[in-house]
mmCIF file with all atom_site columns, C-alpha atoms in Angstrom:
data_model
loop_
_atom_site.group_PDB
_atom_site.id
_atom_site.type_symbol
_atom_site.label_atom_id
_atom_site.label_alt_id
_atom_site.label_comp_id
_atom_site.label_asym_id
_atom_site.label_entity_id
_atom_site.label_seq_id
_atom_site.pdbx_PDB_ins_code
_atom_site.Cartn_x
_atom_site.Cartn_y
_atom_site.Cartn_z
_atom_site.occupancy
_atom_site.B_iso_or_equiv
_atom_site.pdbx_formal_charge
_atom_site.auth_seq_id
_atom_site.auth_comp_id
_atom_site.auth_asym_id
_atom_site.auth_atom_id
_atom_site.pdbx_PDB_model_num
ATOM 1  C CA . UNK A 1 1  ? 104.214 93.642  119.101 1.00 0.00 ? 15  UNK A CA 1
ATOM 2  C CA . UNK A 1 2  ? 102.880 91.862  122.213 1.00 0.00 ? 16  UNK A CA 1
ATOM 3  C CA . UNK A 1 3  ? 99.976  89.461  121.874 1.00 0.00 ? 17  UNK A CA 1
ATOM 4  C CA . UNK A 1 4  ? 96.538  91.030  122.275 1.00 0.00 ? 18  UNK A CA 1
ATOM 5  C CA . UNK A 1 5  ? 93.072  89.582  122.434 1.00 0.00 ? 19  UNK A CA 1
ATOM 6  C CA . UNK A 1 6  ? 91.028  89.776  119.246 1.00 0.00 ? 20  UNK A CA 1
ATOM 7  C CA . UNK A 1 7  ? 88.480  92.033  120.970 1.00 0.00 ? 21  UNK A CA 1
ATOM 8  C CA . UNK A 1 8  ? 91.209  94.534  121.841 1.00 0.00 ? 22  UNK A CA 1
ATOM 9  C CA . UNK A 1 9  ? 92.250  94.787  118.198 1.00 0.00 ? 23  UNK A CA 1
ATOM 10 C CA . UNK A 1 10 ? 88.706  95.602  117.107 1.00 0.00 ? 24  UNK A CA 1
ATOM 11 C CA . UNK A 1 11 ? 88.358  98.290  119.792 1.00 0.00 ? 25  UNK A CA 1
ATOM 12 C CA . UNK A 1 12 ? 91.448  100.162 118.580 1.00 0.00 ? 26  UNK A CA 1
ATOM 13 C CA . UNK A 1 13 ? 89.947  102.877 116.356 1.00 0.00 ? 27  UNK A CA 1
ATOM 14 C CA . UNK A 1 14 ? 93.331  104.456 115.595 1.00 0.00 ? 28  UNK A CA 1
ATOM 15 C CA . UNK A 1 15 ? 94.746  101.419 113.781 1.00 0.00 ? 29  UNK A CA 1
ATOM 16 C CA . UNK A 1 16 ? 96.171  102.037 110.307 1.00 0.00 ? 30  UNK A CA 1
ATOM 17 C CA . UNK A 1 17 ? 93.633  99.900  108.458 1.00 0.00 ? 31  UNK A CA 1
ATOM 18 C CA . UNK A 1 18 ? 90.773  101.866 109.993 1.00 0.00 ? 32  UNK A CA 1
ATOM 19 C CA . UNK A 1 19 ? 92.244  105.066 108.623 1.00 0.00 ? 33  UNK A CA 1
ATOM 20 C CA . UNK A 1 20 ? 91.530  103.840 105.096 1.00 0.00 ? 34  UNK A CA 1
ATOM 21 C CA . UNK A 1 21 ? 87.858  103.543 106.058 1.00 0.00 ? 35  UNK A CA 1
ATOM 22 C CA . UNK A 1 22 ? 87.952  106.975 107.707 1.00 0.00 ? 36  UNK A CA 1
ATOM 23 C CA . UNK A 1 23 ? 89.323  108.415 104.455 1.00 0.00 ? 37  UNK A CA 1
ATOM 24 C CA . UNK A 1 24 ? 86.180  107.336 102.635 1.00 0.00 ? 38  UNK A CA 1
ATOM 25 C CA . UNK A 1 25 ? 83.922  108.563 105.451 1.00 0.00 ? 39  UNK A CA 1
ATOM 26 C CA . UNK A 1 26 ? 85.549  112.005 105.242 1.00 0.00 ? 40  UNK A CA 1
ATOM 27 C CA . UNK A 1 27 ? 85.209  112.138 101.458 1.00 0.00 ? 41  UNK A CA 1
ATOM 28 C CA . UNK A 1 28 ? 81.595  110.963 101.401 1.00 0.00 ? 42  UNK A CA 1
ATOM 29 C CA . UNK A 1 29 ? 80.563  113.284 104.236 1.00 0.00 ? 43  UNK A CA 1
ATOM 30 C CA . UNK A 1 30 ? 82.042  116.360 102.539 1.00 0.00 ? 44  UNK A CA 1
ATOM 31 C CA . UNK A 1 31 ? 80.690  115.427 99.100  1.00 0.00 ? 45  UNK A CA 1
ATOM 32 C CA . UNK A 1 32 ? 77.209  114.963 100.539 1.00 0.00 ? 46  UNK A CA 1
ATOM 33 C CA . UNK A 1 33 ? 77.222  118.160 102.611 1.00 0.00 ? 47  UNK A CA 1
ATOM 34 C CA . UNK A 1 34 ? 78.697  120.334 99.901  1.00 0.00 ? 48  UNK A CA 1
ATOM 35 C CA . UNK A 1 35 ? 76.938  118.609 96.993  1.00 0.00 ? 49  UNK A CA 1
ATOM 36 C CA . UNK A 1 36 ? 80.106  118.327 94.922  1.00 0.00 ? 50  UNK A CA 1
ATOM 37 C CA . UNK A 1 37 ? 82.094  115.454 93.463  1.00 0.00 ? 51  UNK A CA 1
ATOM 38 C CA . UNK A 1 38 ? 85.236  117.621 93.252  1.00 0.00 ? 52  UNK A CA 1
ATOM 39 C CA . UNK A 1 39 ? 86.295  116.725 96.808  1.00 0.00 ? 53  UNK A CA 1
ATOM 40 C CA . UNK A 1 40 ? 88.872  114.001 97.409  1.00 0.00 ? 54  UNK A CA 1
ATOM 41 C CA . UNK A 1 41 ? 90.283  112.789 100.705 1.00 0.00 ? 55  UNK A CA 1
ATOM 42 C CA . UNK A 1 42 ? 93.821  111.748 99.800  1.00 0.00 ? 56  UNK A CA 1
ATOM 43 C CA . UNK A 1 43 ? 94.784  110.359 103.213 1.00 0.00 ? 57  UNK A CA 1
ATOM 44 C CA . UNK A 1 44 ? 94.022  110.230 106.910 1.00 0.00 ? 58  UNK A CA 1
ATOM 45 C CA . UNK A 1 45 ? 97.078  109.682 109.078 1.00 0.00 ? 59  UNK A CA 1
ATOM 46 C CA . UNK A 1 46 ? 97.468  110.234 112.793 1.00 0.00 ? 60  UNK A CA 1
ATOM 47 C CA . UNK A 1 47 ? 94.245  112.197 113.092 1.00 0.00 ? 61  UNK A CA 1
ATOM 48 C CA . UNK A 1 48 ? 95.007  114.528 110.173 1.00 0.00 ? 62  UNK A CA 1
ATOM 49 C CA . UNK A 1 49 ? 92.907  114.379 107.008 1.00 0.00 ? 63  UNK A CA 1
ATOM 50 C CA . UNK A 1 50 ? 94.356  115.693 103.753 1.00 0.00 ? 64  UNK A CA 1
ATOM 51 C CA . UNK A 1 51 ? 91.567  116.878 101.473 1.00 0.00 ? 65  UNK A CA 1
ATOM 52 C CA . UNK A 1 52 ? 91.975  118.055 97.879  1.00 0.00 ? 66  UNK A CA 1
ATOM 53 C CA . UNK A 1 53 ? 89.274  120.222 96.304  1.00 0.00 ? 67  UNK A CA 1
ATOM 54 C CA . UNK A 1 54 ? 88.555  121.551 92.829  1.00 0.00 ? 68  UNK A CA 1
ATOM 55 C CA . UNK A 1 55 ? 87.851  125.223 93.521  1.00 0.00 ? 69  UNK A CA 1
ATOM 56 C CA . UNK A 1 56 ? 88.617  128.034 95.949  1.00 0.00 ? 70  UNK A CA 1
ATOM 57 C CA . UNK A 1 57 ? 84.991  128.103 97.070  1.00 0.00 ? 71  UNK A CA 1
ATOM 58 C CA . UNK A 1 58 ? 85.084  124.425 97.975  1.00 0.00 ? 72  UNK A CA 1
ATOM 59 C CA . UNK A 1 59 ? 88.309  124.956 99.908  1.00 0.00 ? 73  UNK A CA 1
ATOM 60 C CA . UNK A 1 60 ? 86.585  127.597 102.009 1.00 0.00 ? 74  UNK A CA 1
ATOM 61 C CA . UNK A 1 61 ? 83.509  125.411 102.539 1.00 0.00 ? 75  UNK A CA 1
ATOM 62 C CA . UNK A 1 62 ? 85.617  122.461 103.719 1.00 0.00 ? 76  UNK A CA 1
ATOM 63 C CA . UNK A 1 63 ? 87.398  124.701 106.219 1.00 0.00 ? 77  UNK A CA 1
ATOM 64 C CA . UNK A 1 64 ? 84.031  125.922 107.498 1.00 0.00 ? 78  UNK A CA 1
ATOM 65 C CA . UNK A 1 65 ? 82.794  122.315 107.893 1.00 0.00 ? 79  UNK A CA 1
ATOM 66 C CA . UNK A 1 66 ? 85.848  121.100 109.843 1.00 0.00 ? 80  UNK A CA 1
ATOM 67 C CA . UNK A 1 67 ? 84.139  121.191 113.247 1.00 0.00 ? 81  UNK A CA 1
ATOM 68 C CA . UNK A 1 68 ? 81.085  119.332 111.919 1.00 0.00 ? 82  UNK A CA 1
ATOM 69 C CA . UNK A 1 69 ? 83.338  116.730 110.321 1.00 0.00 ? 83  UNK A CA 1
ATOM 70 C CA . UNK A 1 70 ? 85.222  116.157 113.582 1.00 0.00 ? 84  UNK A CA 1
ATOM 71 C CA . UNK A 1 71 ? 81.939  115.674 115.441 1.00 0.00 ? 85  UNK A CA 1
ATOM 72 C CA . UNK A 1 72 ? 80.583  113.329 112.741 1.00 0.00 ? 86  UNK A CA 1
ATOM 73 C CA . UNK A 1 73 ? 83.648  111.066 112.778 1.00 0.00 ? 87  UNK A CA 1
ATOM 74 C CA . UNK A 1 74 ? 83.696  110.899 116.560 1.00 0.00 ? 88  UNK A CA 1
ATOM 75 C CA . UNK A 1 75 ? 80.012  109.931 116.643 1.00 0.00 ? 89  UNK A CA 1
ATOM 76 C CA . UNK A 1 76 ? 79.916  107.551 113.670 1.00 0.00 ? 90  UNK A CA 1
ATOM 77 C CA . UNK A 1 77 ? 83.310  105.858 113.831 1.00 0.00 ? 91  UNK A CA 1
ATOM 78 C CA . UNK A 1 78 ? 84.786  106.757 117.206 1.00 0.00 ? 92  UNK A CA 1
ATOM 79 C CA . UNK A 1 79 ? 87.717  108.367 115.379 1.00 0.00 ? 93  UNK A CA 1
ATOM 80 C CA . UNK A 1 80 ? 89.408  111.483 116.778 1.00 0.00 ? 94  UNK A CA 1
ATOM 81 C CA . UNK A 1 81 ? 90.205  113.796 113.888 1.00 0.00 ? 95  UNK A CA 1
ATOM 82 C CA . UNK A 1 82 ? 92.444  116.672 114.990 1.00 0.00 ? 96  UNK A CA 1
ATOM 83 C CA . UNK A 1 83 ? 93.006  118.644 111.781 1.00 0.00 ? 97  UNK A CA 1
ATOM 84 C CA . UNK A 1 84 ? 91.890  118.942 108.174 1.00 0.00 ? 98  UNK A CA 1
ATOM 85 C CA . UNK A 1 85 ? 94.511  120.094 105.655 1.00 0.00 ? 99  UNK A CA 1
ATOM 86 C CA . UNK A 1 86 ? 92.936  121.476 102.506 1.00 0.00 ? 100 UNK A CA 1
ATOM 87 C CA . UNK A 1 87 ? 94.782  121.870 99.238  1.00 0.00 ? 101 UNK A CA 1
ATOM 88 C CA . UNK A 1 88 ? 93.405  122.728 95.875  1.00 0.00 ? 102 UNK A CA 1
ATOM 89 C CA . UNK A 1 89 ? 93.848  121.150 92.468  1.00 0.00 ? 103 UNK A CA 1
ATOM 90 C CA . UNK A 1 90 ? 92.505  124.052 90.411  1.00 0.00 ? 104 UNK A CA 1
#
């Protein structure tokens, strides 16, 4: 990897370590909006968030909130989320 200034590293919002922070932003946003603790963001990689939910109703609600989540992450963290994959653990 070529040398970069420290400021350039902090501006890169798509770095792997930032995706760990984005994972928690996704989880907290969805839990707050949907008022449920049965929502878990398992990973965020390459702009794709993998979310696990505890019921079919929550799965549907997460899908309906995808656009709002994309807008929230862009505004709050400067992160470009492209897709939310929802799977259930029920």
